[in-house]
Tab-separated table of C-alpha atoms in Angstrom:
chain	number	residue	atom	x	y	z
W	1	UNK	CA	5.188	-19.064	29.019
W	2	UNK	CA	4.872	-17.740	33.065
W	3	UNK	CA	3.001	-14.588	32.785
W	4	UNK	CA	3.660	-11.883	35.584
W	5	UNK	CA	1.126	-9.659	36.612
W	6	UNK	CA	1.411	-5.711	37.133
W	7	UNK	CA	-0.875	-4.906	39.164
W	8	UNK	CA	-0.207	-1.088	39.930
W	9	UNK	CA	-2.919	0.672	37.884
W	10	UNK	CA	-5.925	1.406	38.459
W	11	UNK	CA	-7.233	2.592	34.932
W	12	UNK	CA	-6.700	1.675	31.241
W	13	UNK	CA	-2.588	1.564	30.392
W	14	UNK	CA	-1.712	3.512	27.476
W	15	UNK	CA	2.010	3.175	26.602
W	16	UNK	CA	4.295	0.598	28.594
W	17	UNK	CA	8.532	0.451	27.445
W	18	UNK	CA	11.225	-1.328	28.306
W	19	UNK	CA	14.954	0.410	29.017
W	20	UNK	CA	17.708	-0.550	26.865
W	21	UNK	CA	19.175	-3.108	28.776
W	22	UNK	CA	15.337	-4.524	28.960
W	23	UNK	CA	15.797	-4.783	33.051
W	24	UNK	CA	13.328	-1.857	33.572
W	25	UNK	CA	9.918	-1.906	32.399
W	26	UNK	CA	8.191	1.732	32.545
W	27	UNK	CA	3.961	2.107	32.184
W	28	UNK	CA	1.610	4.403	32.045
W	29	UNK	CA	-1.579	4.894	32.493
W	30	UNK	CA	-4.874	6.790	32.329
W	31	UNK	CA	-4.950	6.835	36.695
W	32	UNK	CA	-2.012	9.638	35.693
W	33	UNK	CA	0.742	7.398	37.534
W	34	UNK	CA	3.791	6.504	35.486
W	35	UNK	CA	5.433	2.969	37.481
W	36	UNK	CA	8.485	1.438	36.522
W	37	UNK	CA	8.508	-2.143	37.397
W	38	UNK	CA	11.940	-5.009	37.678
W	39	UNK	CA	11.203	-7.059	34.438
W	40	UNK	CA	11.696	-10.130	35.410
W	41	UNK	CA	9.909	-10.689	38.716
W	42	UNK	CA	7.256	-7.911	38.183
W	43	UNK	CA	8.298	-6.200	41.108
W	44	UNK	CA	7.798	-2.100	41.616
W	45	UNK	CA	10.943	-0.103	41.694
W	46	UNK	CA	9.244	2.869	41.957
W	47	UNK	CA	6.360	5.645	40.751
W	48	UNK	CA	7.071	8.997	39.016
W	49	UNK	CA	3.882	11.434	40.863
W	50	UNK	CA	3.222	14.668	39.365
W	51	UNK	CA	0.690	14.497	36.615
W	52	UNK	CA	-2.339	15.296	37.149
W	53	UNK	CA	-4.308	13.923	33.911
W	54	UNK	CA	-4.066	10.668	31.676
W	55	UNK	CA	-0.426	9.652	31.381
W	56	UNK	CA	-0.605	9.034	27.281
W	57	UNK	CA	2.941	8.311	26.819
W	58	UNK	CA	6.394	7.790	27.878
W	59	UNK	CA	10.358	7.249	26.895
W	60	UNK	CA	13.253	6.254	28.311
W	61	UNK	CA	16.658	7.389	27.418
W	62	UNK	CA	19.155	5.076	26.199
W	63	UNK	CA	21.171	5.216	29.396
W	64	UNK	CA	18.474	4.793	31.553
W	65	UNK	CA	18.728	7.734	33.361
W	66	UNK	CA	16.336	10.364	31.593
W	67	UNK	CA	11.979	9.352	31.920
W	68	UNK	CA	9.897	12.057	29.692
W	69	UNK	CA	5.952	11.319	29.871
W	70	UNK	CA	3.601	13.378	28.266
W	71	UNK	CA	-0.250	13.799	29.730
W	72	UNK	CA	-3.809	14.929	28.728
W	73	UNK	CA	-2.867	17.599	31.600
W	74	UNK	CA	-1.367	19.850	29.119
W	75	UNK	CA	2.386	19.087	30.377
W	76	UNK	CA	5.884	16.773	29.005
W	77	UNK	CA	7.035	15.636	32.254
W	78	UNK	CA	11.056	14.775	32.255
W	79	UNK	CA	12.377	12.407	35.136
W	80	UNK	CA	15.348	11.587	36.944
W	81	UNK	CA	14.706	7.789	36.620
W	82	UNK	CA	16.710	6.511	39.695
W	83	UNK	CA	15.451	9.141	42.460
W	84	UNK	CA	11.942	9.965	40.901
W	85	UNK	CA	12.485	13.429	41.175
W	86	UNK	CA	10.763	15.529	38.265
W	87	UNK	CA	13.468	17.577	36.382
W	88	UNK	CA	11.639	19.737	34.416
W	89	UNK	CA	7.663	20.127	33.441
W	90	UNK	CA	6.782	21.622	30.043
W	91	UNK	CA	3.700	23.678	29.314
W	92	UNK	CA	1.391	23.157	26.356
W	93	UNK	CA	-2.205	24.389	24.846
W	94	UNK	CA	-3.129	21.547	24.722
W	95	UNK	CA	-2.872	17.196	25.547
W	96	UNK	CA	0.841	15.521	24.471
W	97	UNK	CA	0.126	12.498	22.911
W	98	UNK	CA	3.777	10.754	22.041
W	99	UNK	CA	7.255	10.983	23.512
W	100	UNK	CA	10.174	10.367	21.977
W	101	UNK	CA	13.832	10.369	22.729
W	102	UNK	CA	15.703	11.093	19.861
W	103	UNK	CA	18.593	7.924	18.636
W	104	UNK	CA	21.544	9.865	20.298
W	105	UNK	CA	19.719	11.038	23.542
W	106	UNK	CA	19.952	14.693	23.256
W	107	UNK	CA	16.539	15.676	21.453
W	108	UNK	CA	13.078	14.955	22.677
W	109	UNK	CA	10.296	14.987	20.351
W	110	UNK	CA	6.611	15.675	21.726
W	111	UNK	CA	3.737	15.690	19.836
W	112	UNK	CA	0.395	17.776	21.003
W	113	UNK	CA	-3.034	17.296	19.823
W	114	UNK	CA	-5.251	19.598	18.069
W	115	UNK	CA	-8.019	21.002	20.236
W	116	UNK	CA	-9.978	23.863	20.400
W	117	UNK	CA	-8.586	26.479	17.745
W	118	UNK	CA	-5.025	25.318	18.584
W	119	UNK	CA	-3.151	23.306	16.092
W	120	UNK	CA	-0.893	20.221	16.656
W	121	UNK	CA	2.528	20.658	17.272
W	122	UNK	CA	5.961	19.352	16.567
W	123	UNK	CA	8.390	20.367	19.085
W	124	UNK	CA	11.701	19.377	19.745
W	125	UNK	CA	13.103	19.817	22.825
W	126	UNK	CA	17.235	19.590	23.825
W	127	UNK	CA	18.148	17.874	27.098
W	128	UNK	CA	21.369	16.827	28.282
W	129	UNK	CA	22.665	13.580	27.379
W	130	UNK	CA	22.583	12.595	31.009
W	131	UNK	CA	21.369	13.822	34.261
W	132	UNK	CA	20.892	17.553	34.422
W	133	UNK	CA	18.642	20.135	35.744
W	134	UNK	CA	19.409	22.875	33.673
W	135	UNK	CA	17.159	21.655	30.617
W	136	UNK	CA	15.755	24.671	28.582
W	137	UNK	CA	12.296	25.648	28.971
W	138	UNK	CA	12.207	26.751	25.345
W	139	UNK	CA	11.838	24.239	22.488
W	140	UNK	CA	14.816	24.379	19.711
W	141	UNK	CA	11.630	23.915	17.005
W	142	UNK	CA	7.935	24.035	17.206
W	143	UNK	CA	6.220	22.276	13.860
W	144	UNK	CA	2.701	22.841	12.827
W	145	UNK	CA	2.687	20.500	10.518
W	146	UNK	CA	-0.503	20.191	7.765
W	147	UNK	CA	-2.706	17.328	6.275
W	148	UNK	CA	-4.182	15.070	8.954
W	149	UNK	CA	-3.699	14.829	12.563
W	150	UNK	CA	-0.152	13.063	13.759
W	151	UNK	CA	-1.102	10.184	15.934
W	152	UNK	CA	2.316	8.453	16.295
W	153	UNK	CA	5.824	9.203	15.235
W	154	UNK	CA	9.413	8.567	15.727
W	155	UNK	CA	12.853	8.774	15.310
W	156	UNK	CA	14.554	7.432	11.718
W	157	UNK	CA	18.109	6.327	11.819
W	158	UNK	CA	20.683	8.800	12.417
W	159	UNK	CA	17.992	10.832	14.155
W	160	UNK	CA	17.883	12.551	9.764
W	161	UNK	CA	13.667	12.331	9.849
W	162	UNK	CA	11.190	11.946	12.233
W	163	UNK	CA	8.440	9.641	11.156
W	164	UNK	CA	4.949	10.201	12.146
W	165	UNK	CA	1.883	7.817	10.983
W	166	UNK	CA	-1.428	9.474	10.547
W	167	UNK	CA	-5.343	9.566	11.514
W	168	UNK	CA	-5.875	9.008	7.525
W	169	UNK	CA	-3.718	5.939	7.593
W	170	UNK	CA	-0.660	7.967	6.199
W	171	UNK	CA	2.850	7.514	7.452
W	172	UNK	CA	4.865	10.533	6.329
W	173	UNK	CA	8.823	11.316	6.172
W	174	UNK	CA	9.247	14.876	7.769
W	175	UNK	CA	12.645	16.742	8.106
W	176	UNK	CA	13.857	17.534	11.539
W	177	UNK	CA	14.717	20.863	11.153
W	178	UNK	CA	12.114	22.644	8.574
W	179	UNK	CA	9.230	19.930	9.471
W	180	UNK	CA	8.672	20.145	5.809
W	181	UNK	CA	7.350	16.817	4.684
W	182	UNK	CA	9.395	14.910	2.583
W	183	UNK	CA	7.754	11.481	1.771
W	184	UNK	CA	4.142	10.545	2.481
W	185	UNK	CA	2.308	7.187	1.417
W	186	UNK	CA	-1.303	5.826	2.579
W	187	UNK	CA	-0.497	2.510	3.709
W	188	UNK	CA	-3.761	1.808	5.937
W	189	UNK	CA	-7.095	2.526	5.113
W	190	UNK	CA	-7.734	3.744	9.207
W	191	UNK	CA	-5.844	5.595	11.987
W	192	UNK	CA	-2.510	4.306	12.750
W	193	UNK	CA	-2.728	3.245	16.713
W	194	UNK	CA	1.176	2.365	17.028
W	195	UNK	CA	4.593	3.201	15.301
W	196	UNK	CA	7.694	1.209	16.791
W	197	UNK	CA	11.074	0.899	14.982
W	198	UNK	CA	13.450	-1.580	14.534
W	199	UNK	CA	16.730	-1.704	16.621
W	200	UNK	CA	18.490	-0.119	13.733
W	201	UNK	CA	15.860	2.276	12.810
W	202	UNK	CA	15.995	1.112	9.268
W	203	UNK	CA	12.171	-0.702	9.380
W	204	UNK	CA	9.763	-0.167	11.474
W	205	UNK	CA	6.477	-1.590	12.304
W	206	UNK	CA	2.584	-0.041	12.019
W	207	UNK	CA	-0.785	-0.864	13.876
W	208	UNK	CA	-3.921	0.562	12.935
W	209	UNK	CA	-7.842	0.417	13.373
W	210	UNK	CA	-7.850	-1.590	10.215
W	211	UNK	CA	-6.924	-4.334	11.638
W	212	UNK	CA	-3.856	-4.810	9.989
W	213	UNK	CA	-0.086	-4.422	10.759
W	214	UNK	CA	2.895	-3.578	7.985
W	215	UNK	CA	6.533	-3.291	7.925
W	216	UNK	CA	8.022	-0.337	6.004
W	217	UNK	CA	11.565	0.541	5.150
W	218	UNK	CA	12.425	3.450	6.784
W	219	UNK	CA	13.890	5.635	3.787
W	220	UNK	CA	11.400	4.914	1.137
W	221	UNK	CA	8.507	4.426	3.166
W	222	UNK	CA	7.818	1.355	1.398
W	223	UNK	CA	5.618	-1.476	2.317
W	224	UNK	CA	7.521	-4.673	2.878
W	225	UNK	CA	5.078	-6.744	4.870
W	226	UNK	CA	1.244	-6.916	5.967
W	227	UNK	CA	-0.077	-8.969	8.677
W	228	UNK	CA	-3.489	-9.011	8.379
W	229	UNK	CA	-5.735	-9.919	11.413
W	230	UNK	CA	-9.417	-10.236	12.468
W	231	UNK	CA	-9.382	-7.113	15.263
W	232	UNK	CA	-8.279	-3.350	14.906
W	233	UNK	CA	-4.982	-2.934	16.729
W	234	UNK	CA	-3.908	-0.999	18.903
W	235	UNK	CA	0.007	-2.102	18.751
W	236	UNK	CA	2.671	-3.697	16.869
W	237	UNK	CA	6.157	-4.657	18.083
W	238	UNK	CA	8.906	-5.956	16.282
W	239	UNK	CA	11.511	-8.894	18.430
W	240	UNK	CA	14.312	-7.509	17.786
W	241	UNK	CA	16.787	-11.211	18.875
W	242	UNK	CA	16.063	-14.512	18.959
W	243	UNK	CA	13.461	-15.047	16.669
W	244	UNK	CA	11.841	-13.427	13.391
W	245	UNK	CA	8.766	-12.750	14.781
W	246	UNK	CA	6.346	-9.835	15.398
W	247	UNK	CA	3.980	-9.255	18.043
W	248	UNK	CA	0.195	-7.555	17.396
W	249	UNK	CA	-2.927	-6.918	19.791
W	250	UNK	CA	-5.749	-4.905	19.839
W	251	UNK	CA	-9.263	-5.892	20.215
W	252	UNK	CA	-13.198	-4.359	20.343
W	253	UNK	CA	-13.730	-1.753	22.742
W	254	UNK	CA	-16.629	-3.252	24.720
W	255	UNK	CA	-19.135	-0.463	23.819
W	256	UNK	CA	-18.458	-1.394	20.247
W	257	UNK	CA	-18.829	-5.498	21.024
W	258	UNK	CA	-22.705	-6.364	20.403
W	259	UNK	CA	-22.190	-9.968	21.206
W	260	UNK	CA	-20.526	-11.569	24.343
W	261	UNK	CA	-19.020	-14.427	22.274
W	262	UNK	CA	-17.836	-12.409	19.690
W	263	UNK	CA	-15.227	-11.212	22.548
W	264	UNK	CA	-14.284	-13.749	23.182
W	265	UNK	CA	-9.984	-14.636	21.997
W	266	UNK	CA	-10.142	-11.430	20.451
W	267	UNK	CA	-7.472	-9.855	23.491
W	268	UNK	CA	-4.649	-11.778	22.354
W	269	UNK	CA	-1.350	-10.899	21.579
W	270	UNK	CA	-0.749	-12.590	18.176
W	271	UNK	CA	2.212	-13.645	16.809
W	272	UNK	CA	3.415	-13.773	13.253
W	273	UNK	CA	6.459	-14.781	11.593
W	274	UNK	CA	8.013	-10.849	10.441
W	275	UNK	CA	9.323	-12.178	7.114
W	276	UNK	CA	6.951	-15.451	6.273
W	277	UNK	CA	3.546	-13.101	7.323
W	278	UNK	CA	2.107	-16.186	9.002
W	279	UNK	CA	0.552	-16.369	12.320
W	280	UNK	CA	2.294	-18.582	14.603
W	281	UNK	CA	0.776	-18.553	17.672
W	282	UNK	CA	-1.366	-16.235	20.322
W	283	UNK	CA	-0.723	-15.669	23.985
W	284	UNK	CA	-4.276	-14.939	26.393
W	285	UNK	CA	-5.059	-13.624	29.017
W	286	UNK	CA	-6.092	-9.636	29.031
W	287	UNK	CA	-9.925	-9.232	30.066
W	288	UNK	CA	-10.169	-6.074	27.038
W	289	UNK	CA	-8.089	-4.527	24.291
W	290	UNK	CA	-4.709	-4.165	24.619
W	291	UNK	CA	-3.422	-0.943	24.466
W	292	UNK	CA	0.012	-1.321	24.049
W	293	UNK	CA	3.275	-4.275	23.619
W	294	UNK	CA	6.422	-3.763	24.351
W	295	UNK	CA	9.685	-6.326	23.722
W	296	UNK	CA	12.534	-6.974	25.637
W	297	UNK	CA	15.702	-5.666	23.588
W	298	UNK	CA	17.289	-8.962	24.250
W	299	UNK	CA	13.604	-10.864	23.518
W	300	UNK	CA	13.928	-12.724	26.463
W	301	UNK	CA	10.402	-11.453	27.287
W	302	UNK	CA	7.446	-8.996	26.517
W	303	UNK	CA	4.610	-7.459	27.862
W	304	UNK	CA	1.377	-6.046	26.770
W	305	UNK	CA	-0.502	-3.281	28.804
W	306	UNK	CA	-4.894	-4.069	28.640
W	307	UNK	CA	-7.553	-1.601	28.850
W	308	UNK	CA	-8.449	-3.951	31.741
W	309	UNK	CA	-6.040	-2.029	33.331
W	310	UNK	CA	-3.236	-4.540	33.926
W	311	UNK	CA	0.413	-5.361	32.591
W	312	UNK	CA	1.344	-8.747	31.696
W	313	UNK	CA	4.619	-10.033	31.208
W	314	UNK	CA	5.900	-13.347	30.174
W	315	UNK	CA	9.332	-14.603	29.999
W	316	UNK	CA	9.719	-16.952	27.174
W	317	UNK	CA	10.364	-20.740	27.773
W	318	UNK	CA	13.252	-22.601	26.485
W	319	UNK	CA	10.838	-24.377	23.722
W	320	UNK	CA	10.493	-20.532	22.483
W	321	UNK	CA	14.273	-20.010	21.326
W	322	UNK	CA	15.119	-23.269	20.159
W	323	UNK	CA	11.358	-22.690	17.448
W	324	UNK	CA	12.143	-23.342	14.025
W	325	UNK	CA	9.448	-23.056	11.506
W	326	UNK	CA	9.158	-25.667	9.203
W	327	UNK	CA	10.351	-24.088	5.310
Q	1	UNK	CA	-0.974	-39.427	-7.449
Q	2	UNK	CA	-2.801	-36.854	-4.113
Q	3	UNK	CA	0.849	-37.696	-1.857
Q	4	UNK	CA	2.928	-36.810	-4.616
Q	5	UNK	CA	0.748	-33.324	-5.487
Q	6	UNK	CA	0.596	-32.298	-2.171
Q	7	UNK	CA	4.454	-32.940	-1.719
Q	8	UNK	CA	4.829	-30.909	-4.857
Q	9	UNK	CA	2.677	-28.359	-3.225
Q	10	UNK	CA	4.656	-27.867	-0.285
Q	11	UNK	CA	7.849	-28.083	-2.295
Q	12	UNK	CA	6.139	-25.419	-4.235
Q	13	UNK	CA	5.460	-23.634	-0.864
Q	14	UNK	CA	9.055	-24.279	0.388
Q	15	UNK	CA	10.329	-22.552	-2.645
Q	16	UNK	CA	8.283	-19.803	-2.053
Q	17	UNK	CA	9.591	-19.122	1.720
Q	18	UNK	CA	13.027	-19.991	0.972
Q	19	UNK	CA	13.317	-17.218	-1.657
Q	20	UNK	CA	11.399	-14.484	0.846
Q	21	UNK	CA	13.980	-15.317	3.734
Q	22	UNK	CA	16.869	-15.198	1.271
Q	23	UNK	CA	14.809	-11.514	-0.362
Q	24	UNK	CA	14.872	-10.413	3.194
Q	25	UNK	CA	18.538	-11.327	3.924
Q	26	UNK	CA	20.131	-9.555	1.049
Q	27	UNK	CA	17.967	-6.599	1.542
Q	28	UNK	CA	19.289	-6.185	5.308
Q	29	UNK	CA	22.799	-7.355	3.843
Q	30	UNK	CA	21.954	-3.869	1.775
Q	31	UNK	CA	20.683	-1.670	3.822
Q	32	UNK	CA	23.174	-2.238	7.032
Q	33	UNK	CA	25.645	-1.835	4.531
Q	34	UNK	CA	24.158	1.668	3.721
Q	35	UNK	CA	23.920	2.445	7.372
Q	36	UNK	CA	26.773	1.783	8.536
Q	37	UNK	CA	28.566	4.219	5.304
Q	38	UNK	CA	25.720	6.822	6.762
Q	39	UNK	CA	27.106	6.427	10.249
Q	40	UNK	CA	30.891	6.611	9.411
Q	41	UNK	CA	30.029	10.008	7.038
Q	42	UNK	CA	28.425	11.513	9.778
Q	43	UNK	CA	31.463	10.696	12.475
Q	44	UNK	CA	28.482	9.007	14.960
Q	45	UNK	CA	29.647	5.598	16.750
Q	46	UNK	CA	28.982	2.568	14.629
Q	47	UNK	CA	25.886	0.093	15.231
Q	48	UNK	CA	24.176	-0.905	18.521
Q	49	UNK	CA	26.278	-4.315	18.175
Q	50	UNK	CA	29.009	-2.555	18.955
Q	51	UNK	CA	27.436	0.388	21.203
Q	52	UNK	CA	28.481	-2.114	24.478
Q	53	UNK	CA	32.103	-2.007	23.900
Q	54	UNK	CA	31.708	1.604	23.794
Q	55	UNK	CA	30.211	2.014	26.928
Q	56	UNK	CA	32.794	-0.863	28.859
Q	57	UNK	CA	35.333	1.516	27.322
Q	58	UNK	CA	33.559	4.321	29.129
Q	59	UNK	CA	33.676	2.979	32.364
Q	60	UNK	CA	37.091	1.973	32.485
């Protein structure tokens, strides 16, 4: 396992994702730059420069030419990926914590944060399916959805829900056009950090403080598998080829870490077999928590982003396809 | 007498994961099943696996 290292951040990275055809990897950041980086020698296409705040999240569209970001500087950011050029900026009360593209490219979905007498917000915003700079300024639905605050979400199959985990440790089923909640279920006892679906949208995978992961069917909300762990996460990534695996990290923030040793192999990315829930092995190397994993859609490679403010990726040796765990 | 326990163990074991990788088989077997129905009712393209062919028949 060669790990490549990203070195084009200066601060913490909060969301990093690869493009469909996994030759693009896009980060972000909390030094407000969003880079996208050549997967498999680590080298930098290019910077998207415009925000002015903590970059907290960012999607790609399926055809690699749409980038939307969304940043603690009140704004959704959307991108012409190949010429950097910034399409279209978005206005909000308040920070936008999770972008989303929706499963046929012609929805984004944006969640803001709750702050000072304003509410969180749904909204749901059309863009072309392709490059245009005509996108509307107005959103086709804003949601102020109830219970507790919406911390990650995404698109179900078909684009027919959007599901969003929750600071409770609820995941909930909403409907895309009344944001009316459909299905909810308490799978975690702490905030979910991380919501990422399969390829098919029909499972998808959680993270949360409580230092677990689960897989859920998508339509029933139903837990199908726990992967329990030693450290609150942060992320959880499903590998979508090759092998059944998932991929977990998280880790102490260092204020909360009393004792040096006690830091010591807890920024791993950990490995478990998806349908088996054993850990199979853990891959080193991030100097604090990681914030966020990301796998290549062929799984060929992934890459976690650290609070220590760098991006690792490592291409997977032969050894790693030809694995076979012993039943 | 401990050899042949802990074989029976791990045959015990070997059960065990057999019958959750053959649990999680039929239940994709189901559910891409279901999907693919959804997809056809709602006249969207079929799955990803085939989303490439689409696209080479874009370009040409």
């Amino acid at each position: 396992l060669r790990p490549i290292l990203l070195r084009g951040h200066e601060r913490s990275l909060t969301q990093i994702k690869y493009n469909r055809e996994g030759d693009l990897l896009f980060s972000v950041s909390k030094d407000h730059v969003i880079n996208a980086w050549f997967s498999h020698n680590g080298e930098r296409l290019g910077t998207y420069d415009g925000h002015v705040g903590t970059v907290w999240t960012v999607d790609v569209n399926s055809s690699t030419t749409l980038l939307v970001s969304g940043s603690a500087d009140n704004t959704a950011k959307l991108w012409d990926v190949s010429n950097g050029k910034c399409l279209k900026s978005w206005e909000f009360n308040t920070a936008v914590r999770r972008v989303l593209f929706s499963e046929d490219d012609k929805k984004v979905l944006l969640v803001t944060e709750p702050r000072m007498g304003f509410p969180a917000t749904l909204q749901i915003f059309h863009v072309e399916n392709g490059i245009t700079e005509t996108v509307s300024s107005e959103p086709l639905a804003v949601f102020h959805p109830e219970g507790p605050k919406i911390t990650v979400a995404a698109w179900g199959p078909l684009d027919k829900y959007i599901v969003v985990g929750r600071e409770n440790g609820s995941v909930a089923l909403m409907d895309p056009h009344t944001g009316k909640y459909i299905t909810t279920n308490k799978v975690h006892e702490l905030t979910l950090t991380d919501l990422q679906m399969s390829t098919d949208r029909t499972y998808f995978i959680t993270s949360s403080k409580d230092k677990s992961a689960k897989i859920l069917e998508t339509d029933s909300l139903e837990v199908l598998k726990t992967y329990t762990t030693d450290t609150p996460l942060n992320s959880a990534a499903i590998m979508p080829k090759n092998q059944e695996f998932v991929v977990v990290g998280g880790g102490q923030e260092a204020m909360d870490v009393t004792r040096t040793s006690s830091r010591q192999g807890k920024f791993e990315c950990r490995f478990w077999h998806k349908i088996l829930e054993e850990e199979v092995g853990r891959v080193r190397g991030h100097f604090g928590p990681i914030n966020t994993i990301a796998i290549h859609p062929d799984g060929r490679s992934f890459a976690s982003g650290g609070e220590d403010g760098y991006v690792r990726v490592h291409h997977f040796d032969d050894d790693f396809f030809t694995f076979k765990f012993q039943i | 007498q401990d050899m042949e326990s802990s074989s029976q163990v791990s045959t015990a074991e070997r059960q065990r994961r057999r019958q959750l990788l053959e649990d999680w088989a039929n239940w994709r077997k189901r559910v891409e099943a279901d999907l693919a129905l959804e997809r056809a009712a709602s006249g969207q393209q079929v799955s990803t696996a085939t989303a490439e062919d689409e696209e080479a028949e874009e370009v040409d």
